[in-house]
JSON list of C-alpha atoms in Angstrom, two decimals:
[
{"chain": "A", "resi": 1, "resn": "UNK", "atom": "CA", "xyz": [24.21, 169.58, 92.10]},
{"chain": "A", "resi": 2, "resn": "UNK", "atom": "CA", "xyz": [21.82, 169.33, 95.01]},
{"chain": "A", "resi": 3, "resn": "UNK", "atom": "CA", "xyz": [22.95, 167.75, 98.26]},
{"chain": "A", "resi": 4, "resn": "UNK", "atom": "CA", "xyz": [21.67, 164.27, 99.20]},
{"chain": "A", "resi": 5, "resn": "UNK", "atom": "CA", "xyz": [18.83, 164.40, 101.71]},
{"chain": "A", "resi": 6, "resn": "UNK", "atom": "CA", "xyz": [19.40, 163.09, 105.20]},
{"chain": "A", "resi": 7, "resn": "UNK", "atom": "CA", "xyz": [17.24, 163.62, 108.32]},
{"chain": "A", "resi": 8, "resn": "UNK", "atom": "CA", "xyz": [18.88, 166.34, 110.49]},
{"chain": "A", "resi": 9, "resn": "UNK", "atom": "CA", "xyz": [18.63, 164.09, 113.58]},
{"chain": "A", "resi": 10, "resn": "UNK", "atom": "CA", "xyz": [18.07, 160.65, 114.84]},
{"chain": "A", "resi": 11, "resn": "UNK", "atom": "CA", "xyz": [18.09, 159.03, 118.28]},
{"chain": "A", "resi": 12, "resn": "UNK", "atom": "CA", "xyz": [17.87, 155.78, 120.10]},
{"chain": "A", "resi": 13, "resn": "UNK", "atom": "CA", "xyz": [18.55, 154.22, 123.50]},
{"chain": "A", "resi": 14, "resn": "UNK", "atom": "CA", "xyz": [21.61, 152.04, 124.20]},
{"chain": "A", "resi": 15, "resn": "UNK", "atom": "CA", "xyz": [21.21, 148.59, 122.62]},
{"chain": "A", "resi": 16, "resn": "UNK", "atom": "CA", "xyz": [18.54, 149.73, 120.13]},
{"chain": "A", "resi": 17, "resn": "UNK", "atom": "CA", "xyz": [18.96, 150.10, 116.35]},
{"chain": "A", "resi": 18, "resn": "UNK", "atom": "CA", "xyz": [18.69, 153.28, 114.34]},
{"chain": "A", "resi": 19, "resn": "UNK", "atom": "CA", "xyz": [18.51, 153.69, 110.59]},
{"chain": "A", "resi": 20, "resn": "UNK", "atom": "CA", "xyz": [19.59, 156.85, 108.80]},
{"chain": "A", "resi": 21, "resn": "UNK", "atom": "CA", "xyz": [18.43, 157.41, 105.24]},
{"chain": "A", "resi": 22, "resn": "UNK", "atom": "CA", "xyz": [20.20, 159.21, 102.37]},
{"chain": "A", "resi": 23, "resn": "UNK", "atom": "CA", "xyz": [18.00, 160.19, 99.52]},
{"chain": "A", "resi": 24, "resn": "UNK", "atom": "CA", "xyz": [19.46, 160.98, 96.11]},
{"chain": "A", "resi": 25, "resn": "UNK", "atom": "CA", "xyz": [18.46, 160.72, 92.47]},
{"chain": "A", "resi": 26, "resn": "UNK", "atom": "CA", "xyz": [18.97, 158.62, 89.45]},
{"chain": "A", "resi": 27, "resn": "UNK", "atom": "CA", "xyz": [22.06, 160.77, 88.63]},
{"chain": "A", "resi": 28, "resn": "UNK", "atom": "CA", "xyz": [23.90, 159.94, 91.84]},
{"chain": "A", "resi": 29, "resn": "UNK", "atom": "CA", "xyz": [22.76, 157.27, 94.39]},
{"chain": "A", "resi": 30, "resn": "UNK", "atom": "CA", "xyz": [20.69, 155.47, 91.76]},
{"chain": "A", "resi": 31, "resn": "UNK", "atom": "CA", "xyz": [23.36, 155.59, 89.07]},
{"chain": "A", "resi": 32, "resn": "UNK", "atom": "CA", "xyz": [26.47, 154.34, 90.78]},
{"chain": "A", "resi": 33, "resn": "UNK", "atom": "CA", "xyz": [27.51, 151.82, 93.51]},
{"chain": "A", "resi": 34, "resn": "UNK", "atom": "CA", "xyz": [29.85, 154.41, 95.11]},
{"chain": "A", "resi": 35, "resn": "UNK", "atom": "CA", "xyz": [27.91, 155.58, 98.13]},
{"chain": "A", "resi": 36, "resn": "UNK", "atom": "CA", "xyz": [29.92, 155.78, 101.37]},
{"chain": "A", "resi": 37, "resn": "UNK", "atom": "CA", "xyz": [29.11, 156.69, 104.97]},
{"chain": "A", "resi": 38, "resn": "UNK", "atom": "CA", "xyz": [31.33, 158.63, 107.45]},
{"chain": "A", "resi": 39, "resn": "UNK", "atom": "CA", "xyz": [31.17, 159.17, 111.19]},
{"chain": "A", "resi": 40, "resn": "UNK", "atom": "CA", "xyz": [32.36, 162.48, 112.65]},
{"chain": "A", "resi": 41, "resn": "UNK", "atom": "CA", "xyz": [32.78, 163.15, 116.30]},
{"chain": "A", "resi": 42, "resn": "UNK", "atom": "CA", "xyz": [33.00, 166.88, 117.37]},
{"chain": "A", "resi": 43, "resn": "UNK", "atom": "CA", "xyz": [36.25, 168.47, 116.50]},
{"chain": "A", "resi": 44, "resn": "UNK", "atom": "CA", "xyz": [37.63, 165.44, 114.62]},
{"chain": "A", "resi": 45, "resn": "UNK", "atom": "CA", "xyz": [37.99, 164.40, 111.02]},
{"chain": "A", "resi": 46, "resn": "UNK", "atom": "CA", "xyz": [35.42, 162.18, 109.35]},
{"chain": "A", "resi": 47, "resn": "UNK", "atom": "CA", "xyz": [36.03, 158.42, 109.44]},
{"chain": "A", "resi": 48, "resn": "UNK", "atom": "CA", "xyz": [34.96, 155.96, 106.78]},
{"chain": "A", "resi": 49, "resn": "UNK", "atom": "CA", "xyz": [32.32, 153.48, 108.05]},
{"chain": "A", "resi": 50, "resn": "UNK", "atom": "CA", "xyz": [30.79, 151.95, 104.90]},
{"chain": "A", "resi": 51, "resn": "UNK", "atom": "CA", "xyz": [31.85, 151.97, 101.28]},
{"chain": "A", "resi": 52, "resn": "UNK", "atom": "CA", "xyz": [30.02, 150.87, 98.10]},
{"chain": "A", "resi": 53, "resn": "UNK", "atom": "CA", "xyz": [26.70, 150.99, 99.83]},
{"chain": "A", "resi": 54, "resn": "UNK", "atom": "CA", "xyz": [27.27, 148.03, 102.20]},
{"chain": "A", "resi": 55, "resn": "UNK", "atom": "CA", "xyz": [30.98, 147.06, 102.47]},
{"chain": "A", "resi": 56, "resn": "UNK", "atom": "CA", "xyz": [32.61, 147.55, 105.88]},
{"chain": "A", "resi": 57, "resn": "UNK", "atom": "CA", "xyz": [36.35, 148.44, 105.89]},
{"chain": "A", "resi": 58, "resn": "UNK", "atom": "CA", "xyz": [38.48, 146.33, 108.21]},
{"chain": "A", "resi": 59, "resn": "UNK", "atom": "CA", "xyz": [38.15, 147.44, 111.80]},
{"chain": "A", "resi": 60, "resn": "UNK", "atom": "CA", "xyz": [34.62, 148.72, 111.54]},
{"chain": "A", "resi": 61, "resn": "UNK", "atom": "CA", "xyz": [32.26, 146.74, 113.83]},
{"chain": "A", "resi": 62, "resn": "UNK", "atom": "CA", "xyz": [29.47, 144.71, 112.22]},
{"chain": "A", "resi": 63, "resn": "UNK", "atom": "CA", "xyz": [27.00, 146.83, 114.16]},
{"chain": "A", "resi": 64, "resn": "UNK", "atom": "CA", "xyz": [27.28, 149.26, 111.29]},
{"chain": "A", "resi": 65, "resn": "UNK", "atom": "CA", "xyz": [25.61, 148.15, 108.06]},
{"chain": "A", "resi": 66, "resn": "UNK", "atom": "CA", "xyz": [24.53, 149.80, 104.85]},
{"chain": "A", "resi": 67, "resn": "UNK", "atom": "CA", "xyz": [21.97, 149.14, 102.16]},
{"chain": "A", "resi": 68, "resn": "UNK", "atom": "CA", "xyz": [20.37, 150.68, 99.07]},
{"chain": "A", "resi": 69, "resn": "UNK", "atom": "CA", "xyz": [16.85, 150.73, 97.62]},
{"chain": "A", "resi": 70, "resn": "UNK", "atom": "CA", "xyz": [16.35, 152.64, 94.42]},
{"chain": "A", "resi": 71, "resn": "UNK", "atom": "CA", "xyz": [17.74, 156.17, 94.84]},
{"chain": "A", "resi": 72, "resn": "UNK", "atom": "CA", "xyz": [18.03, 155.92, 98.60]},
{"chain": "A", "resi": 73, "resn": "UNK", "atom": "CA", "xyz": [20.88, 154.53, 100.66]},
{"chain": "A", "resi": 74, "resn": "UNK", "atom": "CA", "xyz": [20.63, 153.72, 104.32]},
{"chain": "A", "resi": 75, "resn": "UNK", "atom": "CA", "xyz": [22.87, 153.22, 107.31]},
{"chain": "A", "resi": 76, "resn": "UNK", "atom": "CA", "xyz": [21.84, 151.11, 110.27]},
{"chain": "A", "resi": 77, "resn": "UNK", "atom": "CA", "xyz": [23.54, 151.23, 113.62]},
{"chain": "A", "resi": 78, "resn": "UNK", "atom": "CA", "xyz": [22.69, 148.28, 115.80]},
{"chain": "A", "resi": 79, "resn": "UNK", "atom": "CA", "xyz": [23.30, 147.78, 119.48]},
{"chain": "A", "resi": 80, "resn": "UNK", "atom": "CA", "xyz": [23.72, 151.48, 120.03]},
{"chain": "A", "resi": 81, "resn": "UNK", "atom": "CA", "xyz": [26.61, 152.55, 122.25]},
{"chain": "A", "resi": 82, "resn": "UNK", "atom": "CA", "xyz": [27.37, 155.90, 123.87]},
{"chain": "A", "resi": 83, "resn": "UNK", "atom": "CA", "xyz": [30.35, 156.39, 121.52]},
{"chain": "A", "resi": 84, "resn": "UNK", "atom": "CA", "xyz": [28.07, 156.13, 118.52]},
{"chain": "A", "resi": 85, "resn": "UNK", "atom": "CA", "xyz": [26.78, 159.68, 119.29]},
{"chain": "A", "resi": 86, "resn": "UNK", "atom": "CA", "xyz": [28.19, 161.66, 116.38]},
{"chain": "A", "resi": 87, "resn": "UNK", "atom": "CA", "xyz": [27.34, 163.19, 113.07]},
{"chain": "A", "resi": 88, "resn": "UNK", "atom": "CA", "xyz": [26.91, 160.82, 110.11]},
{"chain": "A", "resi": 89, "resn": "UNK", "atom": "CA", "xyz": [27.33, 161.76, 106.43]},
{"chain": "A", "resi": 90, "resn": "UNK", "atom": "CA", "xyz": [26.63, 159.95, 103.20]},
{"chain": "A", "resi": 91, "resn": "UNK", "atom": "CA", "xyz": [28.31, 160.81, 99.94]},
{"chain": "A", "resi": 92, "resn": "UNK", "atom": "CA", "xyz": [27.70, 159.63, 96.41]},
{"chain": "A", "resi": 93, "resn": "UNK", "atom": "CA", "xyz": [29.78, 159.75, 93.23]},
{"chain": "A", "resi": 94, "resn": "UNK", "atom": "CA", "xyz": [27.83, 161.75, 90.62]},
{"chain": "A", "resi": 95, "resn": "UNK", "atom": "CA", "xyz": [29.98, 161.43, 87.54]},
{"chain": "A", "resi": 96, "resn": "UNK", "atom": "CA", "xyz": [33.09, 163.72, 87.83]},
{"chain": "A", "resi": 97, "resn": "UNK", "atom": "CA", "xyz": [31.62, 165.22, 91.00]},
{"chain": "A", "resi": 98, "resn": "UNK", "atom": "CA", "xyz": [30.74, 164.11, 94.50]},
{"chain": "A", "resi": 99, "resn": "UNK", "atom": "CA", "xyz": [27.59, 165.01, 96.44]},
{"chain": "A", "resi": 100, "resn": "UNK", "atom": "CA", "xyz": [27.36, 164.83, 100.23]},
{"chain": "A", "resi": 101, "resn": "UNK", "atom": "CA", "xyz": [24.26, 164.55, 102.39]},
{"chain": "A", "resi": 102, "resn": "UNK", "atom": "CA", "xyz": [23.54, 167.34, 104.81]},
{"chain": "A", "resi": 103, "resn": "UNK", "atom": "CA", "xyz": [24.44, 165.12, 107.79]},
{"chain": "A", "resi": 104, "resn": "UNK", "atom": "CA", "xyz": [22.50, 163.48, 110.61]},
{"chain": "A", "resi": 105, "resn": "UNK", "atom": "CA", "xyz": [23.23, 164.05, 114.28]},
{"chain": "A", "resi": 106, "resn": "UNK", "atom": "CA", "xyz": [22.73, 160.81, 116.16]},
{"chain": "A", "resi": 107, "resn": "UNK", "atom": "CA", "xyz": [21.92, 161.14, 119.81]},
{"chain": "A", "resi": 108, "resn": "UNK", "atom": "CA", "xyz": [22.20, 158.16, 122.15]},
{"chain": "A", "resi": 109, "resn": "UNK", "atom": "CA", "xyz": [19.51, 158.71, 124.84]},
{"chain": "B", "resi": 1, "resn": "UNK", "atom": "CA", "xyz": [49.60, 153.67, 108.67]},
{"chain": "B", "resi": 2, "resn": "UNK", "atom": "CA", "xyz": [48.27, 156.28, 106.24]},
{"chain": "B", "resi": 3, "resn": "UNK", "atom": "CA", "xyz": [48.77, 159.84, 107.49]},
{"chain": "B", "resi": 4, "resn": "UNK", "atom": "CA", "xyz": [47.70, 163.19, 106.04]},
{"chain": "B", "resi": 5, "resn": "UNK", "atom": "CA", "xyz": [48.59, 166.57, 107.59]},
{"chain": "B", "resi": 6, "resn": "UNK", "atom": "CA", "xyz": [47.11, 169.79, 106.18]},
{"chain": "B", "resi": 7, "resn": "UNK", "atom": "CA", "xyz": [48.67, 173.23, 106.69]},
{"chain": "B", "resi": 8, "resn": "UNK", "atom": "CA", "xyz": [48.44, 176.77, 105.36]},
{"chain": "B", "resi": 9, "resn": "UNK", "atom": "CA", "xyz": [45.12, 177.90, 106.82]},
{"chain": "B", "resi": 10, "resn": "UNK", "atom": "CA", "xyz": [44.66, 181.29, 108.36]},
{"chain": "B", "resi": 11, "resn": "UNK", "atom": "CA", "xyz": [42.74, 184.57, 108.19]},
{"chain": "B", "resi": 12, "resn": "UNK", "atom": "CA", "xyz": [42.52, 186.28, 104.81]},
{"chain": "B", "resi": 13, "resn": "UNK", "atom": "CA", "xyz": [40.58, 189.25, 103.50]},
{"chain": "B", "resi": 14, "resn": "UNK", "atom": "CA", "xyz": [37.86, 188.89, 100.88]},
{"chain": "B", "resi": 15, "resn": "UNK", "atom": "CA", "xyz": [39.38, 188.84, 97.49]},
{"chain": "B", "resi": 16, "resn": "UNK", "atom": "CA", "xyz": [42.66, 187.45, 98.86]},
{"chain": "B", "resi": 17, "resn": "UNK", "atom": "CA", "xyz": [44.54, 184.29, 98.19]},
{"chain": "B", "resi": 18, "resn": "UNK", "atom": "CA", "xyz": [45.87, 181.38, 100.23]},
{"chain": "B", "resi": 19, "resn": "UNK", "atom": "CA", "xyz": [47.61, 178.05, 99.42]},
{"chain": "B", "resi": 20, "resn": "UNK", "atom": "CA", "xyz": [46.87, 174.96, 101.46]},
{"chain": "B", "resi": 21, "resn": "UNK", "atom": "CA", "xyz": [49.19, 171.96, 101.62]},
{"chain": "B", "resi": 22, "resn": "UNK", "atom": "CA", "xyz": [48.56, 168.33, 102.57]},
{"chain": "B", "resi": 23, "resn": "UNK", "atom": "CA", "xyz": [51.56, 166.22, 103.39]},
{"chain": "B", "resi": 24, "resn": "UNK", "atom": "CA", "xyz": [51.15, 162.50, 102.92]},
{"chain": "B", "resi": 25, "resn": "UNK", "atom": "CA", "xyz": [53.01, 159.61, 104.50]},
{"chain": "B", "resi": 26, "resn": "UNK", "atom": "CA", "xyz": [52.57, 155.93, 105.08]},
{"chain": "B", "resi": 27, "resn": "UNK", "atom": "CA", "xyz": [51.58, 155.03, 101.57]},
{"chain": "B", "resi": 28, "resn": "UNK", "atom": "CA", "xyz": [52.76, 155.41, 98.01]},
{"chain": "B", "resi": 29, "resn": "UNK", "atom": "CA", "xyz": [51.38, 158.88, 97.27]},
{"chain": "B", "resi": 30, "resn": "UNK", "atom": "CA", "xyz": [51.80, 158.71, 93.56]},
{"chain": "B", "resi": 31, "resn": "UNK", "atom": "CA", "xyz": [49.47, 155.68, 93.30]},
{"chain": "B", "resi": 32, "resn": "UNK", "atom": "CA", "xyz": [46.41, 157.44, 94.64]},
{"chain": "B", "resi": 33, "resn": "UNK", "atom": "CA", "xyz": [44.02, 160.22, 93.61]},
{"chain": "B", "resi": 34, "resn": "UNK", "atom": "CA", "xyz": [43.34, 162.81, 96.23]},
{"chain": "B", "resi": 35, "resn": "UNK", "atom": "CA", "xyz": [40.50, 165.11, 97.31]},
{"chain": "B", "resi": 36, "resn": "UNK", "atom": "CA", "xyz": [39.86, 168.34, 99.12]},
{"chain": "B", "resi": 37, "resn": "UNK", "atom": "CA", "xyz": [36.64, 168.55, 101.16]},
{"chain": "B", "resi": 38, "resn": "UNK", "atom": "CA", "xyz": [35.52, 171.52, 103.31]},
{"chain": "B", "resi": 39, "resn": "UNK", "atom": "CA", "xyz": [33.21, 172.07, 106.20]},
{"chain": "B", "resi": 40, "resn": "UNK", "atom": "CA", "xyz": [31.91, 175.51, 107.12]},
{"chain": "B", "resi": 41, "resn": "UNK", "atom": "CA", "xyz": [31.53, 176.19, 110.90]},
{"chain": "B", "resi": 42, "resn": "UNK", "atom": "CA", "xyz": [28.61, 174.21, 112.23]},
{"chain": "B", "resi": 43, "resn": "UNK", "atom": "CA", "xyz": [27.70, 172.93, 108.72]},
{"chain": "B", "resi": 44, "resn": "UNK", "atom": "CA", "xyz": [28.07, 169.78, 106.71]},
{"chain": "B", "resi": 45, "resn": "UNK", "atom": "CA", "xyz": [30.65, 168.46, 104.39]},
{"chain": "B", "resi": 46, "resn": "UNK", "atom": "CA", "xyz": [31.18, 169.83, 100.83]},
{"chain": "B", "resi": 47, "resn": "UNK", "atom": "CA", "xyz": [33.37, 168.25, 98.26]},
{"chain": "B", "resi": 48, "resn": "UNK", "atom": "CA", "xyz": [35.75, 170.81, 96.71]},
{"chain": "B", "resi": 49, "resn": "UNK", "atom": "CA", "xyz": [38.05, 169.24, 94.15]},
{"chain": "B", "resi": 50, "resn": "UNK", "atom": "CA", "xyz": [39.98, 166.04, 93.21]},
{"chain": "B", "resi": 51, "resn": "UNK", "atom": "CA", "xyz": [42.92, 165.04, 91.17]},
{"chain": "B", "resi": 52, "resn": "UNK", "atom": "CA", "xyz": [44.16, 161.78, 89.69]},
{"chain": "B", "resi": 53, "resn": "UNK", "atom": "CA", "xyz": [47.35, 160.13, 90.90]},
{"chain": "B", "resi": 54, "resn": "UNK", "atom": "CA", "xyz": [49.32, 161.36, 87.89]},
{"chain": "B", "resi": 55, "resn": "UNK", "atom": "CA", "xyz": [47.89, 164.87, 88.07]},
{"chain": "B", "resi": 56, "resn": "UNK", "atom": "CA", "xyz": [46.44, 164.86, 84.56]},
{"chain": "B", "resi": 57, "resn": "UNK", "atom": "CA", "xyz": [42.80, 165.04, 85.46]},
{"chain": "B", "resi": 58, "resn": "UNK", "atom": "CA", "xyz": [41.14, 167.40, 87.90]},
{"chain": "B", "resi": 59, "resn": "UNK", "atom": "CA", "xyz": [37.51, 168.19, 88.84]},
{"chain": "B", "resi": 60, "resn": "UNK", "atom": "CA", "xyz": [36.03, 171.04, 90.83]},
{"chain": "B", "resi": 61, "resn": "UNK", "atom": "CA", "xyz": [32.82, 171.87, 92.57]},
{"chain": "B", "resi": 62, "resn": "UNK", "atom": "CA", "xyz": [30.88, 174.55, 90.79]},
{"chain": "B", "resi": 63, "resn": "UNK", "atom": "CA", "xyz": [31.19, 176.79, 93.92]},
{"chain": "B", "resi": 64, "resn": "UNK", "atom": "CA", "xyz": [35.00, 177.02, 93.47]},
{"chain": "B", "resi": 65, "resn": "UNK", "atom": "CA", "xyz": [35.59, 176.42, 89.75]},
{"chain": "B", "resi": 66, "resn": "UNK", "atom": "CA", "xyz": [37.72, 179.21, 88.25]},
{"chain": "B", "resi": 67, "resn": "UNK", "atom": "CA", "xyz": [38.91, 180.40, 91.66]},
{"chain": "B", "resi": 68, "resn": "UNK", "atom": "CA", "xyz": [40.57, 177.30, 93.17]},
{"chain": "B", "resi": 69, "resn": "UNK", "atom": "CA", "xyz": [43.29, 175.12, 91.69]},
{"chain": "B", "resi": 70, "resn": "UNK", "atom": "CA", "xyz": [44.25, 171.65, 92.92]},
{"chain": "B", "resi": 71, "resn": "UNK", "atom": "CA", "xyz": [47.79, 170.43, 92.26]},
{"chain": "B", "resi": 72, "resn": "UNK", "atom": "CA", "xyz": [50.26, 167.87, 93.60]},
{"chain": "B", "resi": 73, "resn": "UNK", "atom": "CA", "xyz": [54.02, 167.24, 93.75]},
{"chain": "B", "resi": 74, "resn": "UNK", "atom": "CA", "xyz": [54.55, 163.52, 93.78]},
{"chain": "B", "resi": 75, "resn": "UNK", "atom": "CA", "xyz": [58.25, 164.02, 94.48]},
{"chain": "B", "resi": 76, "resn": "UNK", "atom": "CA", "xyz": [57.34, 165.74, 97.79]},
{"chain": "B", "resi": 77, "resn": "UNK", "atom": "CA", "xyz": [54.31, 163.56, 98.61]},
{"chain": "B", "resi": 78, "resn": "UNK", "atom": "CA", "xyz": [52.26, 166.73, 98.87]},
{"chain": "B", "resi": 79, "resn": "UNK", "atom": "CA", "xyz": [48.83, 167.86, 97.57]},
{"chain": "B", "resi": 80, "resn": "UNK", "atom": "CA", "xyz": [48.00, 171.58, 97.28]},
{"chain": "B", "resi": 81, "resn": "UNK", "atom": "CA", "xyz": [44.96, 173.80, 96.98]},
{"chain": "B", "resi": 82, "resn": "UNK", "atom": "CA", "xyz": [45.53, 177.34, 95.62]},
{"chain": "B", "resi": 83, "resn": "UNK", "atom": "CA", "xyz": [42.63, 179.54, 96.59]},
{"chain": "B", "resi": 84, "resn": "UNK", "atom": "CA", "xyz": [42.14, 182.82, 94.86]},
{"chain": "B", "resi": 85, "resn": "UNK", "atom": "CA", "xyz": [39.38, 185.46, 94.95]},
{"chain": "B", "resi": 86, "resn": "UNK", "atom": "CA", "xyz": [38.33, 184.22, 98.39]},
{"chain": "B", "resi": 87, "resn": "UNK", "atom": "CA", "xyz": [34.84, 185.02, 99.67]},
{"chain": "B", "resi": 88, "resn": "UNK", "atom": "CA", "xyz": [33.40, 184.95, 103.21]},
{"chain": "B", "resi": 89, "resn": "UNK", "atom": "CA", "xyz": [31.40, 181.86, 102.22]},
{"chain": "B", "resi": 90, "resn": "UNK", "atom": "CA", "xyz": [34.74, 180.03, 101.65]},
{"chain": "B", "resi": 91, "resn": "UNK", "atom": "CA", "xyz": [35.32, 180.13, 105.42]},
{"chain": "B", "resi": 92, "resn": "UNK", "atom": "CA", "xyz": [35.64, 176.47, 106.47]},
{"chain": "B", "resi": 93, "resn": "UNK", "atom": "CA", "xyz": [37.90, 173.70, 107.73]},
{"chain": "B", "resi": 94, "resn": "UNK", "atom": "CA", "xyz": [39.54, 172.20, 104.73]},
{"chain": "B", "resi": 95, "resn": "UNK", "atom": "CA", "xyz": [40.32, 168.54, 104.77]},
{"chain": "B", "resi": 96, "resn": "UNK", "atom": "CA", "xyz": [42.42, 166.51, 102.37]},
{"chain": "B", "resi": 97, "resn": "UNK", "atom": "CA", "xyz": [41.46, 162.84, 101.82]},
{"chain": "B", "resi": 98, "resn": "UNK", "atom": "CA", "xyz": [43.02, 159.91, 100.04]},
{"chain": "B", "resi": 99, "resn": "UNK", "atom": "CA", "xyz": [41.07, 158.18, 97.28]},
{"chain": "B", "resi": 100, "resn": "UNK", "atom": "CA", "xyz": [41.01, 154.41, 97.07]},
{"chain": "B", "resi": 101, "resn": "UNK", "atom": "CA", "xyz": [42.71, 154.27, 93.64]},
{"chain": "B", "resi": 102, "resn": "UNK", "atom": "CA", "xyz": [44.63, 156.27, 91.12]},
{"chain": "B", "resi": 103, "resn": "UNK", "atom": "CA", "xyz": [41.64, 157.41, 89.22]},
{"chain": "B", "resi": 104, "resn": "UNK", "atom": "CA", "xyz": [38.74, 159.56, 90.47]},
{"chain": "B", "resi": 105, "resn": "UNK", "atom": "CA", "xyz": [35.94, 157.61, 88.92]},
{"chain": "B", "resi": 106, "resn": "UNK", "atom": "CA", "xyz": [33.98, 156.22, 91.85]},
{"chain": "B", "resi": 107, "resn": "UNK", "atom": "CA", "xyz": [35.58, 155.01, 95.12]},
{"chain": "B", "resi": 108, "resn": "UNK", "atom": "CA", "xyz": [35.65, 156.47, 98.58]},
{"chain": "B", "resi": 109, "resn": "UNK", "atom": "CA", "xyz": [37.58, 158.82, 100.90]},
{"chain": "B", "resi": 110, "resn": "UNK", "atom": "CA", "xyz": [39.93, 157.19, 103.37]},
{"chain": "B", "resi": 111, "resn": "UNK", "atom": "CA", "xyz": [41.67, 158.44, 105.42]},
{"chain": "B", "resi": 112, "resn": "UNK", "atom": "CA", "xyz": [41.17, 162.15, 106.01]},
{"chain": "B", "resi": 113, "resn": "UNK", "atom": "CA", "xyz": [43.63, 164.65, 107.47]},
{"chain": "B", "resi": 114, "resn": "UNK", "atom": "CA", "xyz": [42.84, 166.66, 110.62]},
{"chain": "B", "resi": 115, "resn": "UNK", "atom": "CA", "xyz": [41.93, 169.75, 108.62]},
{"chain": "B", "resi": 116, "resn": "UNK", "atom": "CA", "xyz": [43.10, 173.32, 108.50]},
{"chain": "B", "resi": 117, "resn": "UNK", "atom": "CA", "xyz": [40.83, 176.37, 109.19]},
{"chain": "B", "resi": 118, "resn": "UNK", "atom": "CA", "xyz": [40.49, 179.13, 106.56]},
{"chain": "B", "resi": 119, "resn": "UNK", "atom": "CA", "xyz": [38.73, 182.26, 107.68]},
{"chain": "B", "resi": 120, "resn": "UNK", "atom": "CA", "xyz": [37.81, 184.86, 105.08]},
{"chain": "B", "resi": 121, "resn": "UNK", "atom": "CA", "xyz": [36.93, 188.14, 106.85]},
{"chain": "B", "resi": 122, "resn": "UNK", "atom": "CA", "xyz": [37.80, 191.87, 106.75]}
]
């Protein structure tokens, strides 16, 4: 099972918006609603940001939003803050297996 | 507050074995499926294995199938990962993560433990 495709890096200035894509196939992202996004700061465990493409768990700011179009999911971070600088990963259910994206390093300029 | 604590990592020679543990607290462990996910140094996340809440169904990544075994003891609120025939490419931080339901069909990973480092080297 190939990994989902994410851009290695993304950047934006404080207050701006950035969108990170997660490209899959009709066997994973396109087949199920179970795509979630995780934020990972250096040396810490991943943290759930978005589940089921666009649902935010309680406690996650509405600056974080998710969407899907075809076989591609996207995460948008609005109103960038310094603490948003981290690695972001998408993951999709793929029928008895799970496939992660390669990760995107978000830099706040 | 859900809490997961991994242990059992360390340095092992190629071909060796290691058993990881993940102690759960703050939730009814036997109601939830569980996952193992790993992260090689400086690399991305890779799903390793999962198991249903009752332990009857398990799935593995192709990279570990036949070498790793996931198990759980619901009386001890603990998840395990037995790793045999270890290879240098298995070197990674291993995280356990709680699934959102008892089955492993769909869902998400939340929360994650802090991870335990496994180093396979001679």
